[in-house]
PDB file of C-alpha atoms in Angstrom:
ATOM      1  CA  UNK A 250      21.459 -16.766   7.306  1.00 92.00           C
ATOM      2  CA  UNK A 251      23.897 -14.798   9.410  1.00 93.00           C
ATOM      3  CA  UNK A 252      24.601 -14.073  13.048  1.00 93.00           C
ATOM      4  CA  UNK A 253      25.839 -10.593  13.986  1.00 95.00           C
ATOM      5  CA  UNK A 254      27.273  -9.963  17.451  1.00 94.00           C
ATOM      6  CA  UNK A 255      25.985  -6.551  18.580  1.00 94.00           C
ATOM      7  CA  UNK A 256      28.161  -6.781  21.704  1.00 94.00           C
ATOM      8  CA  UNK A 257      31.367  -6.734  19.645  1.00 95.00           C
ATOM      9  CA  UNK A 258      29.919  -5.294  16.395  1.00 96.00           C
ATOM     10  CA  UNK A 259      31.156  -8.272  14.368  1.00 96.00           C
ATOM     11  CA  UNK A 260      29.900 -10.927  11.971  1.00 97.00           C
ATOM     12  CA  UNK A 261      30.003 -14.273  13.801  1.00 95.00           C
ATOM     13  CA  UNK A 262      28.486 -16.904  11.532  1.00 95.00           C
ATOM     14  CA  UNK A 263      27.034 -17.643   8.097  1.00 96.00           C
ATOM     15  CA  UNK A 264      24.979 -20.707   7.175  1.00 94.00           C
ATOM     16  CA  UNK A 265      22.362 -22.031   4.773  1.00 93.00           C
ATOM     17  CA  UNK A 266      18.933 -23.516   5.436  1.00 90.00           C
ATOM     18  CA  UNK A 267      16.862 -23.283   8.608  1.00 90.00           C
ATOM     19  CA  UNK A 268      17.403 -20.282  10.838  1.00 89.00           C
ATOM     20  CA  UNK A 269      18.261 -21.007  14.483  1.00 88.00           C
ATOM     21  CA  UNK A 270      17.141 -22.283  17.845  1.00 87.00           C
ATOM     22  CA  UNK A 271      17.344 -19.725  20.634  1.00 84.00           C
ATOM     23  CA  UNK A 272      16.878 -21.050  24.157  1.00 84.00           C
ATOM     24  CA  UNK A 273      17.722 -19.274  27.422  1.00 83.00           C
ATOM     25  CA  UNK A 274      20.342 -17.098  25.752  1.00 76.00           C
ATOM     26  CA  UNK A 275      21.876 -19.922  23.715  1.00 81.00           C
ATOM     27  CA  UNK A 276      21.975 -19.531  19.947  1.00 81.00           C
ATOM     28  CA  UNK A 277      22.335 -22.585  17.686  1.00 85.00           C
ATOM     29  CA  UNK A 278      22.080 -22.386  13.875  1.00 87.00           C
ATOM     30  CA  UNK A 279      19.868 -25.176  12.514  1.00 90.00           C
ATOM     31  CA  UNK A 280      21.059 -25.051   8.910  1.00 87.00           C
ATOM     32  CA  UNK A 281      24.035 -26.471   7.070  1.00 91.00           C
ATOM     33  CA  UNK A 282      27.290 -25.216   5.540  1.00 92.00           C
ATOM     34  CA  UNK A 283      28.207 -23.187   8.614  1.00 92.00           C
ATOM     35  CA  UNK A 284      31.036 -20.647   8.367  1.00 95.00           C
ATOM     36  CA  UNK A 285      32.333 -19.276  11.678  1.00 93.00           C
ATOM     37  CA  UNK A 286      34.200 -16.022  12.201  1.00 94.00           C
ATOM     38  CA  UNK A 287      36.673 -15.488  15.056  1.00 89.00           C
ATOM     39  CA  UNK A 288      35.894 -13.676  18.308  1.00 90.00           C
ATOM     40  CA  UNK A 289      36.937 -10.063  18.593  1.00 93.00           C
ATOM     41  CA  UNK A 290      36.219  -6.696  17.085  1.00 97.00           C
ATOM     42  CA  UNK A 291      36.105  -5.972  13.338  1.00 97.00           C
ATOM     43  CA  UNK A 292      38.478  -2.941  13.238  1.00 98.00           C
ATOM     44  CA  UNK A 293      41.752  -2.313  15.016  1.00 97.00           C
ATOM     45  CA  UNK A 294      44.850  -0.152  14.730  1.00 97.00           C
ATOM     46  CA  UNK A 295      47.689  -2.679  14.871  1.00 95.00           C
ATOM     47  CA  UNK A 296      51.120  -1.262  15.676  1.00 93.00           C
ATOM     48  CA  UNK A 297      52.626  -4.098  13.622  1.00 93.00           C
ATOM     49  CA  UNK A 298      51.287  -7.185  11.846  1.00 93.00           C
ATOM     50  CA  UNK A 299      52.816  -9.304  14.614  1.00 93.00           C
ATOM     51  CA  UNK A 300      50.482  -7.792  17.256  1.00 94.00           C
ATOM     52  CA  UNK A 301      47.587  -9.914  18.522  1.00 91.00           C
ATOM     53  CA  UNK A 302      44.055  -9.032  17.463  1.00 94.00           C
ATOM     54  CA  UNK A 303      42.110  -7.994  20.593  1.00 92.00           C
ATOM     55  CA  UNK A 304      39.309 -10.141  21.966  1.00 85.00           C
ATOM     56  CA  UNK A 305      37.334 -10.185  25.205  1.00 88.00           C
ATOM     57  CA  UNK A 306      39.060 -11.887  28.102  1.00 81.00           C
ATOM     58  CA  UNK A 307      37.282 -13.188  31.190  1.00 81.00           C
ATOM     59  CA  UNK A 308      38.131 -10.083  33.219  1.00 81.00           C
ATOM     60  CA  UNK A 309      37.969  -7.452  30.473  1.00 81.00           C
ATOM     61  CA  UNK A 310      34.435  -6.256  31.199  1.00 86.00           C
ATOM     62  CA  UNK A 311      34.642  -2.912  29.321  1.00 91.00           C
ATOM     63  CA  UNK A 312      35.526  -4.672  26.027  1.00 94.00           C
ATOM     64  CA  UNK A 313      34.964  -3.474  23.265  1.00 95.00           C
ATOM     65  CA  UNK A 314      34.094   0.008  24.569  1.00 94.00           C
ATOM     66  CA  UNK A 315      37.703   0.279  25.769  1.00 94.00           C
ATOM     67  CA  UNK A 316      38.675   0.082  22.070  1.00 95.00           C
ATOM     68  CA  UNK A 317      36.302   2.889  21.063  1.00 95.00           C
ATOM     69  CA  UNK A 318      33.243   0.829  20.075  1.00 97.00           C
ATOM     70  CA  UNK A 319      29.638   1.763  20.735  1.00 97.00           C
ATOM     71  CA  UNK A 320      26.595  -0.062  19.342  1.00 98.00           C
ATOM     72  CA  UNK A 321      23.939   2.368  18.059  1.00 98.00           C
ATOM     73  CA  UNK A 322      21.139  -0.029  17.073  1.00 97.00           C
ATOM     74  CA  UNK A 323      19.799  -1.290  13.782  1.00 97.00           C
ATOM     75  CA  UNK A 324      17.171  -0.586  11.139  1.00 97.00           C
ATOM     76  CA  UNK A 325      15.216  -3.091   9.011  1.00 96.00           C
ATOM     77  CA  UNK A 326      14.616  -2.381   5.330  1.00 96.00           C
ATOM     78  CA  UNK A 327      11.393  -3.333   3.481  1.00 96.00           C
ATOM     79  CA  UNK A 328      12.668  -6.918   3.054  1.00 94.00           C
ATOM     80  CA  UNK A 329      13.472  -7.049   6.823  1.00 93.00           C
ATOM     81  CA  UNK A 330      17.263  -7.045   6.250  1.00 94.00           C
ATOM     82  CA  UNK A 331      19.095  -5.203   9.028  1.00 94.00           C
ATOM     83  CA  UNK A 332      21.575  -2.374   8.802  1.00 97.00           C
ATOM     84  CA  UNK A 333      23.655  -2.298  11.992  1.00 98.00           C
ATOM     85  CA  UNK A 334      24.857   1.074  13.303  1.00 98.00           C
ATOM     86  CA  UNK A 335      27.896   1.464  15.520  1.00 98.00           C
ATOM     87  CA  UNK A 336      30.860   3.737  16.167  1.00 98.00           C
ATOM     88  CA  UNK A 337      34.544   2.933  16.100  1.00 98.00           C
ATOM     89  CA  UNK A 338      36.041   5.987  17.792  1.00 97.00           C
ATOM     90  CA  UNK A 339      34.678   8.957  15.877  1.00 96.00           C
ATOM     91  CA  UNK A 340      33.878   6.832  12.801  1.00 98.00           C
ATOM     92  CA  UNK A 341      30.156   6.166  12.314  1.00 98.00           C
ATOM     93  CA  UNK A 342      29.642   2.752  10.663  1.00 98.00           C
ATOM     94  CA  UNK A 343      26.590   1.390   8.810  1.00 98.00           C
ATOM     95  CA  UNK A 344      26.981  -2.374   8.278  1.00 98.00           C
ATOM     96  CA  UNK A 345      24.476  -3.860   5.799  1.00 98.00           C
ATOM     97  CA  UNK A 346      24.125  -7.443   4.539  1.00 96.00           C
ATOM     98  CA  UNK A 347      22.110  -8.213   1.420  1.00 96.00           C
ATOM     99  CA  UNK A 348      21.230 -11.751   0.361  1.00 94.00           C
ATOM    100  CA  UNK A 349      21.650 -11.991  -3.413  1.00 94.00           C
ATOM    101  CA  UNK A 350      21.955 -14.698  -6.062  1.00 94.00           C
ATOM    102  CA  UNK A 351      24.639 -15.156  -8.684  1.00 93.00           C
ATOM    103  CA  UNK A 352      23.889 -15.801 -12.372  1.00 94.00           C
ATOM    104  CA  UNK A 353      23.452 -19.543 -11.600  1.00 94.00           C
ATOM    105  CA  UNK A 354      20.961 -18.848  -8.793  1.00 92.00           C
ATOM    106  CA  UNK A 355      23.388 -19.649  -5.935  1.00 91.00           C
ATOM    107  CA  UNK A 356      22.800 -17.448  -2.878  1.00 91.00           C
ATOM    108  CA  UNK A 357      25.517 -15.379  -1.217  1.00 95.00           C
ATOM    109  CA  UNK A 358      25.858 -12.272   0.939  1.00 96.00           C
ATOM    110  CA  UNK A 359      26.932  -8.855  -0.223  1.00 98.00           C
ATOM    111  CA  UNK A 360      28.190  -6.756   2.695  1.00 98.00           C
ATOM    112  CA  UNK A 361      28.359  -2.976   2.501  1.00 98.00           C
ATOM    113  CA  UNK A 362      30.161  -0.997   5.197  1.00 98.00           C
ATOM    114  CA  UNK A 363      29.568   2.758   4.985  1.00 98.00           C
ATOM    115  CA  UNK A 364      31.798   5.050   7.008  1.00 98.00           C
ATOM    116  CA  UNK A 365      31.196   8.671   8.018  1.00 98.00           C
ATOM    117  CA  UNK A 366      34.157  10.505   9.538  1.00 98.00           C
ATOM    118  CA  UNK A 367      34.570  14.108  10.702  1.00 97.00           C
ATOM    119  CA  UNK A 368      38.273  14.075   9.694  1.00 97.00           C
ATOM    120  CA  UNK A 369      40.741  11.895   7.815  1.00 94.00           C
ATOM    121  CA  UNK A 370      41.545   8.810   9.904  1.00 93.00           C
ATOM    122  CA  UNK A 371      44.866   7.268  10.836  1.00 95.00           C
ATOM    123  CA  UNK A 372      45.240   3.859   9.130  1.00 97.00           C
ATOM    124  CA  UNK A 373      43.609   0.805  10.679  1.00 98.00           C
ATOM    125  CA  UNK A 374      42.631  -2.736   9.650  1.00 98.00           C
ATOM    126  CA  UNK A 375      39.346  -4.516   9.037  1.00 98.00           C
ATOM    127  CA  UNK A 376      39.492  -8.259   9.761  1.00 98.00           C
ATOM    128  CA  UNK A 377      37.317  -9.667   6.964  1.00 97.00           C
ATOM    129  CA  UNK A 378      37.773 -13.396   7.678  1.00 96.00           C
ATOM    130  CA  UNK A 379      40.011 -15.974   9.322  1.00 95.00           C
ATOM    131  CA  UNK A 380      40.659 -19.674   8.811  1.00 95.00           C
ATOM    132  CA  UNK A 381      43.102 -22.580   8.770  1.00 94.00           C
ATOM    133  CA  UNK A 382      43.675 -22.576   4.993  1.00 95.00           C
ATOM    134  CA  UNK A 383      43.841 -19.287   3.090  1.00 96.00           C
ATOM    135  CA  UNK A 384      44.462 -19.165  -0.655  1.00 95.00           C
ATOM    136  CA  UNK A 385      45.121 -15.793  -2.230  1.00 96.00           C
ATOM    137  CA  UNK A 386      43.700 -15.662  -5.751  1.00 95.00           C
ATOM    138  CA  UNK A 387      44.391 -11.906  -6.049  1.00 95.00           C
ATOM    139  CA  UNK A 388      44.509  -8.887  -3.748  1.00 96.00           C
ATOM    140  CA  UNK A 389      40.709  -8.888  -3.879  1.00 98.00           C
ATOM    141  CA  UNK A 390      39.843 -12.617  -3.955  1.00 98.00           C
ATOM    142  CA  UNK A 391      40.566 -15.099  -1.193  1.00 98.00           C
ATOM    143  CA  UNK A 392      39.616 -18.679  -0.373  1.00 97.00           C
ATOM    144  CA  UNK A 393      39.358 -19.167   3.399  1.00 97.00           C
ATOM    145  CA  UNK A 394      38.556 -22.818   4.198  1.00 96.00           C
ATOM    146  CA  UNK A 395      35.086 -23.244   2.528  1.00 95.00           C
ATOM    147  CA  UNK A 396      34.468 -19.481   2.197  1.00 97.00           C
ATOM    148  CA  UNK A 397      35.155 -17.388  -0.901  1.00 97.00           C
ATOM    149  CA  UNK A 398      35.741 -13.728  -0.028  1.00 98.00           C
ATOM    150  CA  UNK A 399      35.704 -11.098  -2.749  1.00 98.00           C
ATOM    151  CA  UNK A 400      36.432  -7.414  -2.144  1.00 98.00           C
ATOM    152  CA  UNK A 401      34.315  -5.488  -4.656  1.00 98.00           C
ATOM    153  CA  UNK A 402      35.241  -1.921  -3.665  1.00 98.00           C
ATOM    154  CA  UNK A 403      38.564  -0.257  -4.431  1.00 96.00           C
ATOM    155  CA  UNK A 404      40.456  -1.948  -1.581  1.00 98.00           C
ATOM    156  CA  UNK A 405      43.065  -4.690  -1.358  1.00 97.00           C
ATOM    157  CA  UNK A 406      43.381  -7.396   1.284  1.00 98.00           C
ATOM    158  CA  UNK A 407      46.472  -8.919   2.832  1.00 97.00           C
ATOM    159  CA  UNK A 408      46.920 -12.297   4.499  1.00 97.00           C
ATOM    160  CA  UNK A 409      48.373 -12.470   7.972  1.00 95.00           C
ATOM    161  CA  UNK A 410      49.779 -15.929   8.645  1.00 92.00           C
ATOM    162  CA  UNK A 411      49.218 -17.726  11.931  1.00 86.00           C
ATOM    163  CA  UNK A 412      47.525 -20.726  13.570  1.00 84.00           C
ATOM    164  CA  UNK A 413      44.380 -19.324  12.052  1.00 87.00           C
ATOM    165  CA  UNK A 414      45.362 -16.988   9.226  1.00 94.00           C
ATOM    166  CA  UNK A 415      43.481 -13.751   8.712  1.00 96.00           C
ATOM    167  CA  UNK A 416      42.463 -11.627   5.741  1.00 98.00           C
ATOM    168  CA  UNK A 417      42.983  -8.010   6.757  1.00 98.00           C
ATOM    169  CA  UNK A 418      41.950  -4.993   4.717  1.00 98.00           C
ATOM    170  CA  UNK A 419      44.034  -1.870   5.411  1.00 98.00           C
ATOM    171  CA  UNK A 420      41.813   1.213   5.603  1.00 98.00           C
ATOM    172  CA  UNK A 421      42.705   4.902   5.524  1.00 96.00           C
ATOM    173  CA  UNK A 422      39.408   6.748   5.512  1.00 97.00           C
ATOM    174  CA  UNK A 423      39.073  10.258   4.109  1.00 96.00           C
ATOM    175  CA  UNK A 424      36.942  12.917   5.766  1.00 97.00           C
ATOM    176  CA  UNK A 425      33.263  12.396   4.949  1.00 98.00           C
ATOM    177  CA  UNK A 426      31.631   9.264   3.527  1.00 98.00           C
ATOM    178  CA  UNK A 427      33.363   6.197   2.120  1.00 98.00           C
ATOM    179  CA  UNK A 428      32.376   2.589   1.431  1.00 98.00           C
ATOM    180  CA  UNK A 429      33.869  -0.907   1.647  1.00 98.00           C
ATOM    181  CA  UNK A 430      31.985  -3.734  -0.118  1.00 98.00           C
ATOM    182  CA  UNK A 431      32.547  -7.483   0.119  1.00 98.00           C
ATOM    183  CA  UNK A 432      30.940 -10.699  -1.067  1.00 98.00           C
ATOM    184  CA  UNK A 433      30.810 -13.903   0.966  1.00 98.00           C
ATOM    185  CA  UNK A 434      30.163 -17.086  -1.047  1.00 97.00           C
ATOM    186  CA  UNK A 435      30.219 -20.671   0.247  1.00 94.00           C
TER     187      UNK A 435
END
């Protein structure tokens, strides 16, 4: 299962087993093996790797629209899996999660982000995951606490050290359509 935050256009949680309890606006996963993702937006143009990743403060009511985000809804496929639509500036994003199984029958999520841009974009970062312990197995494979992150498209990730380290994927999008694909296993 997964929880997607349509307010900030970001993946918030992954877990296995029972879905969730929703009561008066509270959301509580009922399953096991929970993986949490940090608050904040998925994409940002950092001036340097020492800059803080933006997140919503108590008085920042226009967040994340003040960073160019706009939620555009979602669509369910035949298996009732959602594709989330949103904009980051003039970039149209389709964010799709597919539950798949590996050769041993273990379930995981494949995430496909499709971008449509009217012009080549200035470089920015996608924050793919964050955690206390990050092990870099290659530029495309990372262990973040209990999560295994694999970049399956032609992109490389970098680790930004900190209290909670982050796996960032630098993106320079060409004009037109492009795709970023990831796998989350835990």
